[in-house]
mmCIF file of C-alpha atoms in Angstrom:
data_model
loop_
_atom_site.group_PDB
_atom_site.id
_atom_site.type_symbol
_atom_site.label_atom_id
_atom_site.label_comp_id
_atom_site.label_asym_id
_atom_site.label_seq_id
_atom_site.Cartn_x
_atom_site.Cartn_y
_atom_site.Cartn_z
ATOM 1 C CA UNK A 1396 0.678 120.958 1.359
ATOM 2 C CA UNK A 1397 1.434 118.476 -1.481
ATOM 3 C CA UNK A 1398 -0.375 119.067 -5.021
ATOM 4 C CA UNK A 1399 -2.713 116.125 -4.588
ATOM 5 C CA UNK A 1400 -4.301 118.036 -1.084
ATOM 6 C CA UNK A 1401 -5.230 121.689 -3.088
ATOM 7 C CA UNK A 1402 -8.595 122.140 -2.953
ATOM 8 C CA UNK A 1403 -10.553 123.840 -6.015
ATOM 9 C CA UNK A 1404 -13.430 125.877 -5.435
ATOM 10 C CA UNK A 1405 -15.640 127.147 -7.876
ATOM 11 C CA UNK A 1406 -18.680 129.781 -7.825
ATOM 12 C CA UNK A 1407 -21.551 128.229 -8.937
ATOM 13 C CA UNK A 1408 -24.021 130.920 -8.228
ATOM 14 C CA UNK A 1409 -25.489 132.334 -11.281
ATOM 15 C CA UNK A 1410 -26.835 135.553 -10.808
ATOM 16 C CA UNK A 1411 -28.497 137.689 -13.623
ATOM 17 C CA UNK A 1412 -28.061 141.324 -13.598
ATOM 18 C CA UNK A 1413 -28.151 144.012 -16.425
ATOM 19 C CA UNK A 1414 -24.429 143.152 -18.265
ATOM 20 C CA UNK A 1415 -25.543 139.122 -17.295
ATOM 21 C CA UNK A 1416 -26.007 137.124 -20.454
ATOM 22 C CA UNK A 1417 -27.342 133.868 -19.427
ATOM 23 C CA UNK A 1418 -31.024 133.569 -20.252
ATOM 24 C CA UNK A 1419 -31.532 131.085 -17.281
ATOM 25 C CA UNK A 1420 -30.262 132.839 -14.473
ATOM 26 C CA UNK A 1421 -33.468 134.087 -12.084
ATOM 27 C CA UNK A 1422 -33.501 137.961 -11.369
ATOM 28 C CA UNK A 1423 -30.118 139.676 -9.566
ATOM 29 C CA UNK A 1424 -30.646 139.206 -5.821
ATOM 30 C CA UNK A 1425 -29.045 141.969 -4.545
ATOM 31 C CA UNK A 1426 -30.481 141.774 -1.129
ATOM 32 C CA UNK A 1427 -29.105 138.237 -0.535
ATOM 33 C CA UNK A 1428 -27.965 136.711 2.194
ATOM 34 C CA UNK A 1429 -24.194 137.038 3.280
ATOM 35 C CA UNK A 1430 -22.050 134.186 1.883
ATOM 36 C CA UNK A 1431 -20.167 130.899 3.798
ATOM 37 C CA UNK A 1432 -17.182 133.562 3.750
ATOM 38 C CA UNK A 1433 -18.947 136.544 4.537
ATOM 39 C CA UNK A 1434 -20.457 134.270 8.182
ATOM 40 C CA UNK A 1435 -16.835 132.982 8.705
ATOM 41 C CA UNK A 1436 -15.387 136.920 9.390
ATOM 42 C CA UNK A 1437 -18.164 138.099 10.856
ATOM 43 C CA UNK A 1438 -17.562 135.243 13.920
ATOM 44 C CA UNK A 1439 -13.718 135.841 13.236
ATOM 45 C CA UNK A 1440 -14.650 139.246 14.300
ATOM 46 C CA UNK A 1441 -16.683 138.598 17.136
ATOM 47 C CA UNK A 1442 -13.963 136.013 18.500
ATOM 48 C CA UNK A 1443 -11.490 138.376 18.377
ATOM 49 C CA UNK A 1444 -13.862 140.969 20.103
ATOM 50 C CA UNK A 1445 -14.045 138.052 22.482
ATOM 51 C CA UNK A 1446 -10.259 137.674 22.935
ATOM 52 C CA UNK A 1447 -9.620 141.249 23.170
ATOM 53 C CA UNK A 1448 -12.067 141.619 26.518
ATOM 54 C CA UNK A 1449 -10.634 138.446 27.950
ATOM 55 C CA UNK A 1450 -6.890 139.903 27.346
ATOM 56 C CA UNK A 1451 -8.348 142.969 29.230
ATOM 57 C CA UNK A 1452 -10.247 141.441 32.215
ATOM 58 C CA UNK A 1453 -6.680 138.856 32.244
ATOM 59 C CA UNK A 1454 -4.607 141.735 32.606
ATOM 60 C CA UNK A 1455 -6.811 143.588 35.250
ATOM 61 C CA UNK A 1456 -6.964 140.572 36.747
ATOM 62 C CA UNK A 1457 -3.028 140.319 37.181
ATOM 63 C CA UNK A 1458 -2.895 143.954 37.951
ATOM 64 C CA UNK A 1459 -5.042 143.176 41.195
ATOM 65 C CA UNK A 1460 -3.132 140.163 41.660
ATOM 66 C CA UNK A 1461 -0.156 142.593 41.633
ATOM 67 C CA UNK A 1462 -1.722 145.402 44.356
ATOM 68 C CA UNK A 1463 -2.462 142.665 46.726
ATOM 69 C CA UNK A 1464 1.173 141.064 45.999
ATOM 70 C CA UNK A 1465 2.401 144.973 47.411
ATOM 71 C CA UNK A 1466 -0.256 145.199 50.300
ATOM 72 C CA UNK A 1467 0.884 141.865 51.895
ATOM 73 C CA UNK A 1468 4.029 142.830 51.467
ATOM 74 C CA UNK A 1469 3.827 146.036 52.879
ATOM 75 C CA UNK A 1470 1.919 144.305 55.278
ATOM 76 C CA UNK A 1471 4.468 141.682 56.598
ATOM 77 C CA UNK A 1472 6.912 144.625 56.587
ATOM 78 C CA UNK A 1473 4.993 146.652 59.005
ATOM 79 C CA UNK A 1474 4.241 143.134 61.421
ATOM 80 C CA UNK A 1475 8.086 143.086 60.945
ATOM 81 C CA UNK A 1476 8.999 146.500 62.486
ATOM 82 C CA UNK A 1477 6.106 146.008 64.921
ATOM 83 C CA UNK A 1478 7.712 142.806 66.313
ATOM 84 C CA UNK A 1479 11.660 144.234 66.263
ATOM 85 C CA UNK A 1480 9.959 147.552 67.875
ATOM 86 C CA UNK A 1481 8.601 145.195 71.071
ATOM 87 C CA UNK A 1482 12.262 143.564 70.679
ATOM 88 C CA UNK A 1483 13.707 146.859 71.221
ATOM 89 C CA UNK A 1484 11.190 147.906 73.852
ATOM 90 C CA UNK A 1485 12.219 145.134 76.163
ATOM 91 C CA UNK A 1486 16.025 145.638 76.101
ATOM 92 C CA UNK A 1487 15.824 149.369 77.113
ATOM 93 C CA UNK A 1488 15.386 148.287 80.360
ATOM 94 C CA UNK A 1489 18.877 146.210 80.023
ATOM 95 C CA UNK A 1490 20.376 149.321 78.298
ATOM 96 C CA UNK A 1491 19.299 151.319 81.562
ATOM 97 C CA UNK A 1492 20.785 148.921 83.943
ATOM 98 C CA UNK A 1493 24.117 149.245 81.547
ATOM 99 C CA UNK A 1494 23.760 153.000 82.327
ATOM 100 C CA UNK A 1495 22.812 152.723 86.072
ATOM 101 C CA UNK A 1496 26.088 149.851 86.521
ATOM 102 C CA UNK A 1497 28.756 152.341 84.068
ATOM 103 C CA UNK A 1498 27.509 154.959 86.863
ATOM 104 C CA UNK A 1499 27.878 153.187 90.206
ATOM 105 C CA UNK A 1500 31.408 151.940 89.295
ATOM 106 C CA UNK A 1501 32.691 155.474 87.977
ATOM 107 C CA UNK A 1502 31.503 156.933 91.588
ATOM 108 C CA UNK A 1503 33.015 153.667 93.530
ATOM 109 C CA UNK A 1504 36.280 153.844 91.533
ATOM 110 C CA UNK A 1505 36.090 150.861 89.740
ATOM 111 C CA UNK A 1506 39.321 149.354 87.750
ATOM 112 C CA UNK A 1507 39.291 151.323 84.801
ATOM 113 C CA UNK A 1508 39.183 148.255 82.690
ATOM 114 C CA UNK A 1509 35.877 147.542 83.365
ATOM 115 C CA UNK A 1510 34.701 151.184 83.067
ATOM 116 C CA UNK A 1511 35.779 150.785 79.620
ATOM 117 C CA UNK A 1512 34.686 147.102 78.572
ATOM 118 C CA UNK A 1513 31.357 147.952 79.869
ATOM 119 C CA UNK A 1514 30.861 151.112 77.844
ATOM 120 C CA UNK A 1515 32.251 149.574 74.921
ATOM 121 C CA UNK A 1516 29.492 146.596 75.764
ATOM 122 C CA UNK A 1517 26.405 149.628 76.194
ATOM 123 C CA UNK A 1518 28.090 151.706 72.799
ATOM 124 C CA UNK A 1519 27.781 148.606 70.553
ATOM 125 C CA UNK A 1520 24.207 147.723 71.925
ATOM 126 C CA UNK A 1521 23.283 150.967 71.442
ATOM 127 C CA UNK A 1522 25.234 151.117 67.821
ATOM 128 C CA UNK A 1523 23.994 148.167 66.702
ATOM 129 C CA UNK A 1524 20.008 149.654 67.288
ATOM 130 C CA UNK A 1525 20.807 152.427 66.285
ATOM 131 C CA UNK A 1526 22.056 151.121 62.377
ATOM 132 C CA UNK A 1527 18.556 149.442 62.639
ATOM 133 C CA UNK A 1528 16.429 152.570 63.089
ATOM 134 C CA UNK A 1529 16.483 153.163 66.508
ATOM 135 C CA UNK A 1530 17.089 157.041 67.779
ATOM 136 C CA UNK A 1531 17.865 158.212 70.741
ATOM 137 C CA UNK A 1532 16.151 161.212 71.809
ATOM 138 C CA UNK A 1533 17.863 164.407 73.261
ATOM 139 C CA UNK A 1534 15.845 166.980 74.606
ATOM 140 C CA UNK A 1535 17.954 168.954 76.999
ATOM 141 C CA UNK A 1536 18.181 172.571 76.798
ATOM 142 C CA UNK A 1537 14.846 172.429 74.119
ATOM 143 C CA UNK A 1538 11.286 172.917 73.908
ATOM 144 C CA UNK A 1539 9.031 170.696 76.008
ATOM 145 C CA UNK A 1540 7.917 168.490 73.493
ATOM 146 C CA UNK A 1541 5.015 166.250 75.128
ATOM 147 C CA UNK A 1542 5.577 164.067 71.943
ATOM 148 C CA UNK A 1543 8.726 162.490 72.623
ATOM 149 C CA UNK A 1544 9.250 163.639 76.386
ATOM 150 C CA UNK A 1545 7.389 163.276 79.274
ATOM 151 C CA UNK A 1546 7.164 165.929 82.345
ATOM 152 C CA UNK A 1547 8.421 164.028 85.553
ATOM 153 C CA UNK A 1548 9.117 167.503 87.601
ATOM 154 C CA UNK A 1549 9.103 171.175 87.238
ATOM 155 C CA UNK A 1550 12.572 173.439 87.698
ATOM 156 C CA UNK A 1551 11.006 177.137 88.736
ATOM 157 C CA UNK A 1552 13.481 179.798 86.908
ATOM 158 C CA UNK A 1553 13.424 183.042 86.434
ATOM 159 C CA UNK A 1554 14.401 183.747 83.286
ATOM 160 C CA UNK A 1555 11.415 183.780 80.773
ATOM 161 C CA UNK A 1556 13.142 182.840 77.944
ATOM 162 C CA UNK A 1557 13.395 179.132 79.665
ATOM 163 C CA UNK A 1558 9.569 178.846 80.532
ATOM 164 C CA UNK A 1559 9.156 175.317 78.706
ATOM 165 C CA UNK A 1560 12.396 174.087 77.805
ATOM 166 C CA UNK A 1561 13.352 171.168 79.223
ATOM 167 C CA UNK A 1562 16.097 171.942 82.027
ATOM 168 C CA UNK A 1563 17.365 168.743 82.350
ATOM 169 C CA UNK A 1564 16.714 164.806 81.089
ATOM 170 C CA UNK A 1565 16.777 162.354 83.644
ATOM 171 C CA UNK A 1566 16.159 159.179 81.123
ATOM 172 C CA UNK A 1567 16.563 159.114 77.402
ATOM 173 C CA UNK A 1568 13.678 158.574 75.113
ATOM 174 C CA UNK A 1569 13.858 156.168 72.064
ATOM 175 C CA UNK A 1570 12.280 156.230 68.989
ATOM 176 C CA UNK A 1571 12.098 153.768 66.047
ATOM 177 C CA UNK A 1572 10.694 154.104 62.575
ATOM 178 C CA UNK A 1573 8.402 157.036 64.030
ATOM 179 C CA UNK A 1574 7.357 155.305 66.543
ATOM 180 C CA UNK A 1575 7.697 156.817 70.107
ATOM 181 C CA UNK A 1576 9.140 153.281 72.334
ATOM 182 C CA UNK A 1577 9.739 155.414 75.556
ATOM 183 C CA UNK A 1578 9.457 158.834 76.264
ATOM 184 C CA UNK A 1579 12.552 160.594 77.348
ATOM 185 C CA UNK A 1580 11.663 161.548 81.568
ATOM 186 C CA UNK A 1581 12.775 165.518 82.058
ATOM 187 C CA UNK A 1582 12.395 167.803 83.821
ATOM 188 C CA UNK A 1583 10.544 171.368 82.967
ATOM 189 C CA UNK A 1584 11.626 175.237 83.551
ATOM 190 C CA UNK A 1585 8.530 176.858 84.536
ATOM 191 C CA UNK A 1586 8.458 180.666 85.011
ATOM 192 C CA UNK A 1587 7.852 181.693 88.995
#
């Protein structure tokens, strides 16, 4: 701001009050009404009442933004596991016939070559499922556990201490992220 731009302002407001020594001055108004200045803070003050509830419903604003942000997310992460659950679903089948074909050509005394290439083909199927979630359930020799194993036939023993326990598995069961894919098929002891 050069020296030719200051601006002077001067009081001109005479008011006469009890030390007040000029005779034409009309009676101190002490009740008067709030200056230029005095109207400039007050709406400075409002405004920045203003601000301040617009800087609060802003940042609620962003914070709902941000919840929603997290739901979808959690939300496309879920469709995600759904989806590579189904995936996994439909090659236990495969995984089966691996078992079924590693069976019939240990009993017909296959070239032991192909024994081992084809359980090295199963173990990395199963490894590579495994490293994304998927467990493979064992329940032989435990509780019946109608959860993750389901009751194809009952095995009557004698013994009471193997009423319930599962006395032998005839299929694995698989589970991934919590979710039961297939039950294991056992086998029950059941107390004559």
């Amino acid at each position: 701001m050069s020296e030719d731009d200051k601006v002077e302002v001067r009081d001109k407001r005479r008011i006469k009050s009890v030390d007040d020594t000029c005779s034409d001055a009309p009676e101190a108004d002490l009740e008067r009404l709030p200056t230029f200045v005095d109207q400039l803070n007050e709406q400075m003050r409002q405004n920045d009442e203003r601000l301040r509830e617009y800087i609060a419903a802003h940042k609620e604003r962003m914070a709902e933004v941000d919840q929603l942000r997290k739901r979808l997310e959690a939300d496309v992460d879920n469709r995600a596991k759904a989806r590579f659950g189904d995936l996994i679903s439909a090659l236990l089948p495969v995984m089966d016939d691996f078992d079924r074909a590693l069976d019939h050509a240990k009993k017909a005394n296959a070239d032991e070559a192909i024994l081992k290439g084809m359980g090295l083909l199963r173990d990395g199927l199963v490894k590579a499922l495994t490293v994304r979630g998927l467990s493979v359930t064992d329940c032989a020799q435990k509780p019946f556990d109608p959860e993750v194993a389901q009751a194809v036939g009952v095995v009557e023993v004698e013994d009471a201490a193997l009423d319930n326990i599962v006395m032998e598995q005839l299929t694995p069961g698989y589970v991934y992220e919590g979710r039961v894919l297939r039950p294991a098929m056992v086998r029950v002891g059941r107390k004559a």
